[in-house]
Coordinates of C-alpha atoms in Angstrom, one line a residue:
M1 CA 137.2 98.8 90.2
K2 CA 135.4 101.8 91.6
T3 CA 138.2 103.4 93.6
E4 CA 138.0 106.5 91.4
V5 CA 134.6 107.5 92.9
R6 CA 135.3 106.1 96.3
G7 CA 137.3 109.0 97.5
S8 CA 136.9 108.4 101.2
T9 CA 140.1 107.4 103.0
T10 CA 140.0 105.8 106.4
S11 CA 142.8 106.9 108.7
I12 CA 143.9 104.3 111.3
S13 CA 146.7 103.7 113.6
L14 CA 148.4 100.3 113.2
Q15 CA 151.4 98.6 114.6
N16 CA 154.2 97.7 112.3
P17 CA 153.1 94.7 110.1
T18 CA 156.0 92.6 111.4
T19 CA 154.7 92.8 115.0
I20 CA 151.1 92.1 113.9
F21 CA 151.8 89.2 111.6
N22 CA 154.0 86.2 112.0
T23 CA 156.7 86.6 109.4
S24 CA 156.6 82.9 108.8
Q25 CA 153.4 83.6 106.8
G26 CA 155.6 85.0 104.0
P27 CA 155.9 88.5 102.5
S28 CA 152.6 88.6 100.7
L29 CA 150.6 90.0 103.5
T30 CA 153.2 92.6 104.3
G31 CA 153.2 93.5 100.7
A32 CA 149.5 93.9 100.8
L33 CA 149.8 96.4 103.6
K34 CA 152.8 98.3 102.2
G35 CA 151.9 101.8 101.4
C36 CA 148.5 101.5 103.1
L37 CA 149.4 102.1 106.7
G38 CA 148.0 105.3 108.1
S39 CA 145.3 105.5 105.5
L40 CA 143.4 102.7 103.8
D41 CA 141.4 103.5 100.7
G42 CA 139.1 101.2 98.8
A43 CA 141.9 99.6 96.9
C44 CA 143.9 98.7 100.0
I45 CA 140.8 97.4 101.8
E46 CA 139.9 95.2 98.8
K47 CA 143.5 93.9 98.8
L48 CA 143.2 92.9 102.4
L49 CA 139.8 91.2 101.8
L50 CA 141.3 89.2 99.0
H51 CA 144.1 88.0 101.3
C52 CA 141.6 87.0 103.8
A53 CA 139.6 85.1 101.2
S54 CA 142.7 83.3 100.0
A55 CA 143.6 82.3 103.5
L56 CA 140.1 80.9 104.1
E57 CA 140.1 79.1 100.8
S58 CA 143.4 77.4 101.8
N59 CA 142.0 76.7 105.3
D60 CA 144.7 78.9 106.9
V61 CA 142.5 80.2 109.8
T62 CA 145.4 81.8 111.6
L63 CA 146.3 84.0 108.7
A64 CA 142.6 84.8 108.1
Q65 CA 142.3 85.9 111.7
Q66 CA 145.3 88.2 111.4
V67 CA 143.9 89.9 108.3
M68 CA 140.6 90.3 110.1
W69 CA 142.3 92.0 112.9
V70 CA 143.6 94.7 110.5
L71 CA 140.2 94.9 108.8
N72 CA 138.5 95.4 112.2
N73 CA 140.6 98.5 112.7
V74 CA 139.0 99.9 109.5
A75 CA 135.5 98.6 109.7
S76 CA 132.8 100.8 111.3
S77 CA 129.0 100.5 111.1
V78 CA 128.7 104.3 111.5
G79 CA 131.7 105.4 109.4
D80 CA 132.0 106.3 105.8
P81 CA 130.6 104.1 103.0
N82 CA 133.8 102.0 102.7
Q83 CA 134.0 101.4 106.5
R84 CA 130.3 100.5 106.7
L85 CA 130.6 98.0 103.8
T86 CA 133.8 96.6 105.2
S87 CA 132.1 96.0 108.6
W88 CA 129.4 93.8 106.9
I89 CA 131.9 91.9 104.8
L90 CA 134.1 91.3 107.9
R91 CA 131.0 90.0 109.7
A92 CA 130.4 87.6 106.8
L93 CA 134.0 86.5 106.8
I94 CA 133.9 85.9 110.6
S95 CA 130.8 83.8 110.1
R96 CA 132.5 81.7 107.4
A97 CA 135.7 81.3 109.4
S98 CA 133.8 80.2 112.5
K99 CA 132.4 77.2 110.6
V100 CA 135.9 75.8 110.4
C101 CA 137.5 77.4 113.5
P102 CA 136.9 75.7 116.9
T103 CA 137.4 79.0 118.7
P104 CA 134.7 81.7 118.2
M105 CA 136.1 84.9 116.8
N106 CA 134.8 88.3 117.9
F107 CA 136.2 91.6 116.9
N108 CA 134.8 94.9 118.2
G109 CA 131.2 93.8 118.5
S110 CA 131.3 91.7 115.3
T111 CA 129.6 88.3 115.8
S112 CA 130.3 84.9 114.4
S113 CA 126.5 84.2 114.3
S114 CA 125.6 82.7 110.9
T115 CA 122.2 84.6 110.8
I116 CA 121.6 88.3 110.7
P117 CA 118.3 89.1 112.4
T118 CA 115.7 90.5 110.0
R119 CA 112.8 92.6 111.0
L120 CA 109.2 92.4 110.0
M121 CA 108.0 95.6 108.5
S122 CA 104.5 97.1 108.5
V123 CA 103.0 98.0 105.1
T124 CA 103.7 101.7 105.9
E125 CA 107.3 100.9 106.7
L126 CA 107.7 98.9 103.5
A127 CA 106.4 101.8 101.5
G128 CA 109.1 104.0 103.1
Y129 CA 111.7 101.4 102.5
V130 CA 110.9 101.2 98.8
D131 CA 110.9 105.0 98.4
L132 CA 114.3 105.5 100.1
I133 CA 116.4 105.0 97.0
P134 CA 115.2 104.0 93.5
W135 CA 116.6 100.5 93.8
H136 CA 113.1 99.0 93.6
R137 CA 111.1 101.9 92.1
F138 CA 113.2 101.9 89.0
G139 CA 112.1 98.4 88.1
Y140 CA 108.5 99.1 89.1
C141 CA 108.4 102.2 86.9
A142 CA 109.9 100.5 83.8
S143 CA 107.9 97.4 84.2
N144 CA 104.5 99.1 84.8
S145 CA 105.0 101.4 81.8
A146 CA 105.8 98.4 79.6
I147 CA 102.9 96.4 81.0
F148 CA 100.5 99.3 80.5
K149 CA 101.5 99.7 76.9
A150 CA 101.2 95.9 76.3
I151 CA 97.6 95.6 77.6
Q152 CA 96.1 98.7 75.9
G153 CA 92.6 97.9 74.9
C154 CA 92.5 94.6 76.8
P155 CA 89.3 94.1 78.9
K156 CA 90.8 91.4 81.1
V157 CA 94.3 91.1 82.4
H158 CA 95.9 88.5 84.6
I159 CA 99.3 89.3 86.2
L160 CA 101.4 86.4 87.5
D161 CA 103.6 88.1 90.0
F162 CA 107.0 86.8 91.2
S163 CA 108.5 89.5 93.5
I164 CA 110.2 89.9 96.8
T165 CA 108.5 93.2 97.7
H166 CA 105.0 92.1 98.5
C167 CA 103.0 93.6 95.6
M168 CA 104.3 97.2 96.3
Q169 CA 104.5 97.6 92.5
W170 CA 100.8 97.4 91.8
P171 CA 99.1 100.5 93.3
T172 CA 100.9 102.7 90.7
L173 CA 99.7 100.5 87.9
I174 CA 96.1 100.3 89.3
D175 CA 96.1 104.1 89.4
A176 CA 97.2 104.3 85.8
L177 CA 94.6 101.8 84.7
A178 CA 91.9 103.8 86.4
K179 CA 92.7 106.7 84.1
R180 CA 92.7 104.6 80.9
P181 CA 90.6 106.3 78.2
E182 CA 88.8 103.1 77.3
G183 CA 88.2 102.3 81.0
P184 CA 90.1 100.0 83.3
P185 CA 90.3 96.2 82.7
L186 CA 89.3 93.5 85.1
L187 CA 92.6 93.0 86.8
R188 CA 93.7 89.7 88.4
V189 CA 96.9 89.4 90.3
T190 CA 98.2 85.9 91.3
V191 CA 101.2 85.4 93.7
P192 CA 102.8 82.1 94.9
N193 CA 102.8 81.0 98.6
W194 CA 106.5 80.4 98.3
R195 CA 108.8 83.4 98.7
P196 CA 112.6 83.4 99.5
Q197 CA 113.2 84.3 103.1
V198 CA 115.1 87.5 102.3
P199 CA 114.5 91.1 103.2
P200 CA 112.2 92.9 103.1
L201 CA 109.9 90.8 105.3
L202 CA 106.3 91.9 106.0
N203 CA 104.3 91.5 109.2
V204 CA 101.1 90.6 107.3
S205 CA 100.2 87.7 105.1
S206 CA 99.9 87.6 101.3
E207 CA 96.1 87.4 101.8
E208 CA 96.1 90.6 103.8
V209 CA 98.2 92.3 101.1
G210 CA 95.5 91.2 98.6
L211 CA 92.7 92.7 100.7
R212 CA 94.5 96.0 100.9
L213 CA 95.1 96.0 97.1
G214 CA 91.4 95.2 96.6
N215 CA 90.4 98.1 98.8
F216 CA 92.6 100.4 96.8
S217 CA 91.3 99.1 93.6
R218 CA 87.7 99.7 94.7
F219 CA 88.6 103.2 95.6
R220 CA 90.0 103.7 92.1
D221 CA 87.0 101.9 90.4
V222 CA 89.2 99.1 89.0
P223 CA 87.7 95.6 89.1
F224 CA 90.2 93.5 90.9
E225 CA 90.8 89.9 92.0
F226 CA 93.7 88.6 94.0
N227 CA 94.8 84.9 94.2
V228 CA 97.5 83.0 96.1
I229 CA 98.8 79.9 94.4
E230 CA 97.8 77.2 96.9
N231 CA 100.2 74.3 97.8
S232 CA 103.2 76.3 96.6
S233 CA 104.9 76.4 100.0
S234 CA 108.2 75.2 98.5
L235 CA 110.1 76.1 95.4
E236 CA 110.2 72.5 94.2
L237 CA 106.4 72.1 94.6
L238 CA 105.8 75.4 92.8
L239 CA 107.9 74.3 89.8
S240 CA 106.7 70.7 89.7
T241 CA 103.0 71.1 90.0
Q242 CA 101.8 74.7 90.1
L243 CA 103.1 76.5 87.0
N244 CA 100.6 75.2 84.5
P245 CA 97.2 76.5 83.3
S246 CA 94.9 74.5 85.7
P247 CA 96.3 75.6 89.1
L248 CA 96.8 79.1 87.8
D249 CA 93.2 79.3 86.6
L250 CA 94.3 80.8 83.3
R251 CA 91.3 81.9 81.2
D252 CA 91.1 82.2 77.4
D253 CA 89.6 85.7 77.5
E254 CA 92.4 87.1 79.6
V255 CA 95.8 88.5 78.6
L256 CA 98.6 87.0 80.7
V257 CA 101.4 89.1 82.1
V258 CA 104.4 87.6 84.0
N259 CA 106.3 89.9 86.3
C260 CA 109.7 88.9 87.8
Q261 CA 111.2 91.4 90.2
N262 CA 114.4 90.3 92.0
W263 CA 113.2 86.7 91.8
L264 CA 115.2 84.7 89.3
R265 CA 118.4 84.9 91.3
Y266 CA 116.9 82.7 94.0
L267 CA 116.3 79.9 91.5
S268 CA 119.3 77.7 91.3
D269 CA 121.4 78.1 88.1
D270 CA 123.5 75.0 88.9
P271 CA 122.8 72.1 86.5
R272 CA 124.6 69.7 88.8
G273 CA 122.4 70.4 91.8
G274 CA 119.0 70.3 90.1
S275 CA 116.3 67.8 90.2
P276 CA 116.2 65.2 87.4
S277 CA 112.8 66.5 86.5
H278 CA 114.4 69.8 85.4
Q279 CA 115.3 69.8 81.7
D280 CA 118.9 70.7 82.3
G281 CA 119.0 70.4 86.0
S282 CA 118.7 74.2 86.4
M283 CA 115.7 75.5 88.3
R284 CA 116.2 78.9 86.6
N285 CA 115.8 77.5 83.1
T286 CA 113.0 75.2 84.1
F287 CA 111.1 78.2 85.5
L288 CA 111.6 80.2 82.3
N289 CA 110.6 77.2 80.1
M290 CA 107.4 76.9 82.1
I291 CA 106.6 80.5 81.8
R292 CA 107.2 80.3 78.0
S293 CA 104.8 77.4 77.8
L294 CA 102.0 79.7 79.2
N295 CA 102.4 82.0 76.2
P296 CA 102.3 85.3 78.1
R297 CA 101.7 88.5 76.2
I298 CA 104.7 90.0 78.0
I299 CA 107.2 89.0 80.7
V300 CA 109.2 91.7 82.5
V301 CA 112.4 90.8 84.3
V302 CA 114.2 93.1 86.7
D303 CA 117.2 92.4 88.9
E304 CA 120.5 93.7 90.2
D305 CA 123.1 94.0 87.5
S306 CA 126.1 92.1 88.9
D307 CA 127.7 88.6 88.7
L308 CA 127.7 87.1 92.1
S309 CA 127.5 83.5 91.2
A310 CA 131.2 82.6 90.9
P311 CA 132.3 79.5 92.8
S312 CA 135.5 81.3 93.8
L313 CA 135.2 83.2 97.1
S314 CA 137.8 85.7 96.0
S315 CA 135.9 86.5 92.9
R316 CA 132.7 87.0 94.9
I317 CA 134.4 89.3 97.4
T318 CA 135.9 91.4 94.7
T319 CA 132.5 91.8 92.9
C320 CA 130.6 92.3 96.2
F321 CA 133.0 95.0 97.4
N322 CA 132.7 96.9 94.2
Y323 CA 129.0 96.4 93.7
M324 CA 127.4 96.5 97.2
W325 CA 129.2 99.7 97.8
I326 CA 126.5 101.4 95.7
P327 CA 123.7 101.4 98.3
F328 CA 126.1 102.4 101.1
D329 CA 127.4 105.4 99.1
S330 CA 124.0 106.5 97.9
L331 CA 122.5 106.5 101.4
E332 CA 125.5 108.6 102.5
T333 CA 124.2 111.5 100.3
F334 CA 121.1 112.3 102.4
L335 CA 120.9 110.3 105.6
P336 CA 123.1 111.0 108.7
K337 CA 125.6 108.4 109.8
D338 CA 123.6 107.3 112.8
S339 CA 120.2 107.3 111.0
A340 CA 118.1 104.2 112.2
Q341 CA 116.5 104.1 108.8
R342 CA 119.9 104.0 107.1
M343 CA 121.2 101.3 109.4
D344 CA 118.1 99.1 108.9
Y345 CA 118.5 99.4 105.1
E346 CA 122.2 98.6 105.3
S347 CA 121.4 95.6 107.5
D348 CA 119.3 94.2 104.7
V349 CA 122.2 94.7 102.3
G350 CA 124.4 93.0 105.0
H351 CA 122.0 90.0 104.9
K352 CA 122.8 89.5 101.2
I353 CA 126.5 90.0 101.8
E354 CA 126.6 87.3 104.5
N355 CA 124.9 84.8 102.1
I356 CA 127.2 85.7 99.2
I357 CA 130.4 85.3 101.3
G358 CA 129.5 83.2 104.3
F359 CA 127.8 80.2 102.6
E360 CA 128.4 77.7 99.8
G361 CA 126.3 75.0 98.1
H362 CA 122.5 75.0 98.3
Q363 CA 122.8 77.4 101.3
R364 CA 124.1 80.2 99.1
I365 CA 120.9 81.5 97.5
E366 CA 122.1 84.9 96.4
R367 CA 123.3 84.0 92.9
L368 CA 123.0 87.1 90.7
E369 CA 124.0 87.1 87.1
T370 CA 124.4 90.2 85.0
G371 CA 121.6 91.6 82.9
V372 CA 123.5 90.6 79.7
A373 CA 123.8 87.0 80.9
M374 CA 120.2 86.9 82.1
S375 CA 119.0 88.3 78.7
Q376 CA 120.9 85.5 76.9
R377 CA 119.4 82.9 79.1
I378 CA 115.9 84.2 78.4
R379 CA 116.5 84.3 74.7
N380 CA 117.7 80.7 74.8
V381 CA 114.3 79.5 76.1
G382 CA 112.4 81.2 73.3
F383 CA 111.7 84.8 74.1
L384 CA 112.4 87.9 72.0
S385 CA 113.4 91.2 73.5
A386 CA 110.7 93.9 73.5
P387 CA 112.6 97.2 73.6
F388 CA 111.3 99.9 76.0
C389 CA 109.6 102.8 74.2
E390 CA 110.5 106.5 74.6
E391 CA 107.5 107.1 76.8
T392 CA 108.8 104.5 79.3
V393 CA 112.2 106.2 79.2
K394 CA 110.7 109.5 80.0
E395 CA 108.7 108.1 82.9
V396 CA 111.8 106.5 84.4
K397 CA 113.8 109.7 84.0
G398 CA 111.0 111.6 85.8
L399 CA 111.2 109.1 88.6
L400 CA 115.0 109.5 89.0
D401 CA 114.6 113.3 89.1
E402 CA 113.0 112.7 92.6
H403 CA 116.2 111.2 93.9
A404 CA 119.8 112.3 94.4
S405 CA 121.7 113.5 91.3
G406 CA 124.1 110.5 91.3
W407 CA 121.3 108.3 90.0
G408 CA 121.1 107.9 86.2
M409 CA 119.8 105.6 83.5
K410 CA 121.3 104.2 80.3
R411 CA 120.4 101.8 77.6
E412 CA 122.4 98.6 77.1
E413 CA 121.2 96.6 74.2
D414 CA 117.5 96.4 74.9
M415 CA 117.8 96.9 78.6
L416 CA 117.3 99.9 80.7
V417 CA 119.9 100.1 83.4
L418 CA 119.8 102.1 86.6
T419 CA 123.2 103.6 87.4
W420 CA 124.9 105.3 90.4
K421 CA 127.7 107.6 89.5
G422 CA 127.9 105.8 86.2
H423 CA 128.1 102.3 87.6
N424 CA 125.4 99.7 86.8
S425 CA 123.1 98.8 89.7
V426 CA 119.7 97.4 88.4
F427 CA 118.6 96.2 84.9
A428 CA 115.1 96.1 83.5
T429 CA 114.0 94.0 80.5
A430 CA 110.8 93.1 78.7
W431 CA 110.2 90.0 76.6
V432 CA 107.6 88.4 74.2
A433 CA 107.3 84.8 73.1
N434 CA 109.3 83.9 70.0
G435 CA 107.1 82.5 67.3
P436 CA 103.3 82.8 66.6
N437 CA 101.8 85.1 69.1
P438 CA 98.0 85.3 69.1
N439 CA 98.1 88.6 71.1
G440 CA 100.1 90.3 68.4
L441 CA 102.1 92.4 70.7
L442 CA 104.3 95.1 69.2
M443 CA 106.4 97.1 71.8
E444 CA 108.3 99.4 69.4
D445 CA 107.2 102.9 68.9

């Protein structure tokens, strides 16, 4: 638990617990509040959240409402990081409770709506969003450096890009390729039509993004092609018919690179809920097996380093409270409490929180697994880890120097991990196919 670095304490005025809560509910809730009245730190807030989760899991809506009343006295969308995070978790809990409660619940402006509105960004706004904290840039920097090294001397490169940030990664790589001593390669980037409907959302199409990348590439004298995988408007269609050499227009004279940025979490990891066409019923493993069959020179996988896939609501709330705190705390270091940019970013984090806590089954699409678990999954389908070289490490450290001092980086096994105040936030990994590799890639120094 991160209470040692979550020093903010929220002072509130509460009635005596026996007047707030029906004593017939038993002593557990009173015990949860004992020692917390007057000031609620992260540990006390977490305890209340778990009591609310327990009540919801046992369908005790009355008790859940009572705990929410206390949490509502703590939560604030313009308060300290704990208060702001609590306000979004409370909103998700209200949404979840409203699905089983006939009477809509509303606390202090919170809503029982099951959908948090998401905004459409311009390309310029998206660039500012990505630059705000190194949450995405860390993965871009590590991946681009590994890709650049892997394709040295190659005249033609095809990148199969699975990402939620609309190709924002590629201008930096294009700029680096333009300066390559042997000259830039012919670069092709292919993206799928299908994309999970999660923030950030863009107000232009994938085709328009490709045109902008093409214009930038011409300015940098890098030969460039951009393709959208047609008829991939659903995940099932993408996995069943599109991830093979013919629709992808793979060419023998090109080196293939596969890029996965915050993508794999949206592929179901549930073997019981998958299609019979999937080898083990898991979309996640099916996707990785298909990528392995394409024999890429390198695959880079970047995602958030947390386990948010547990079936237990209580487990997800505990992990969510101690992990999603990171962006709220990091934004606190340089943006005022009423900053519109800060609130917009936190709203996107809130979108994740609502899905993690408010939904179950196929509707819960935020199913993160840790970097260690993901690495083992990738090994199991036939990839070998390609450790990042020291040059990549230097580049990532240089990037982090541009941000607040709380950001850091460490190595765990063959991963690079972005940290905030010592706590893991994002992992980056690189992989090559296990077995004969005609490209002969060697990633080590």
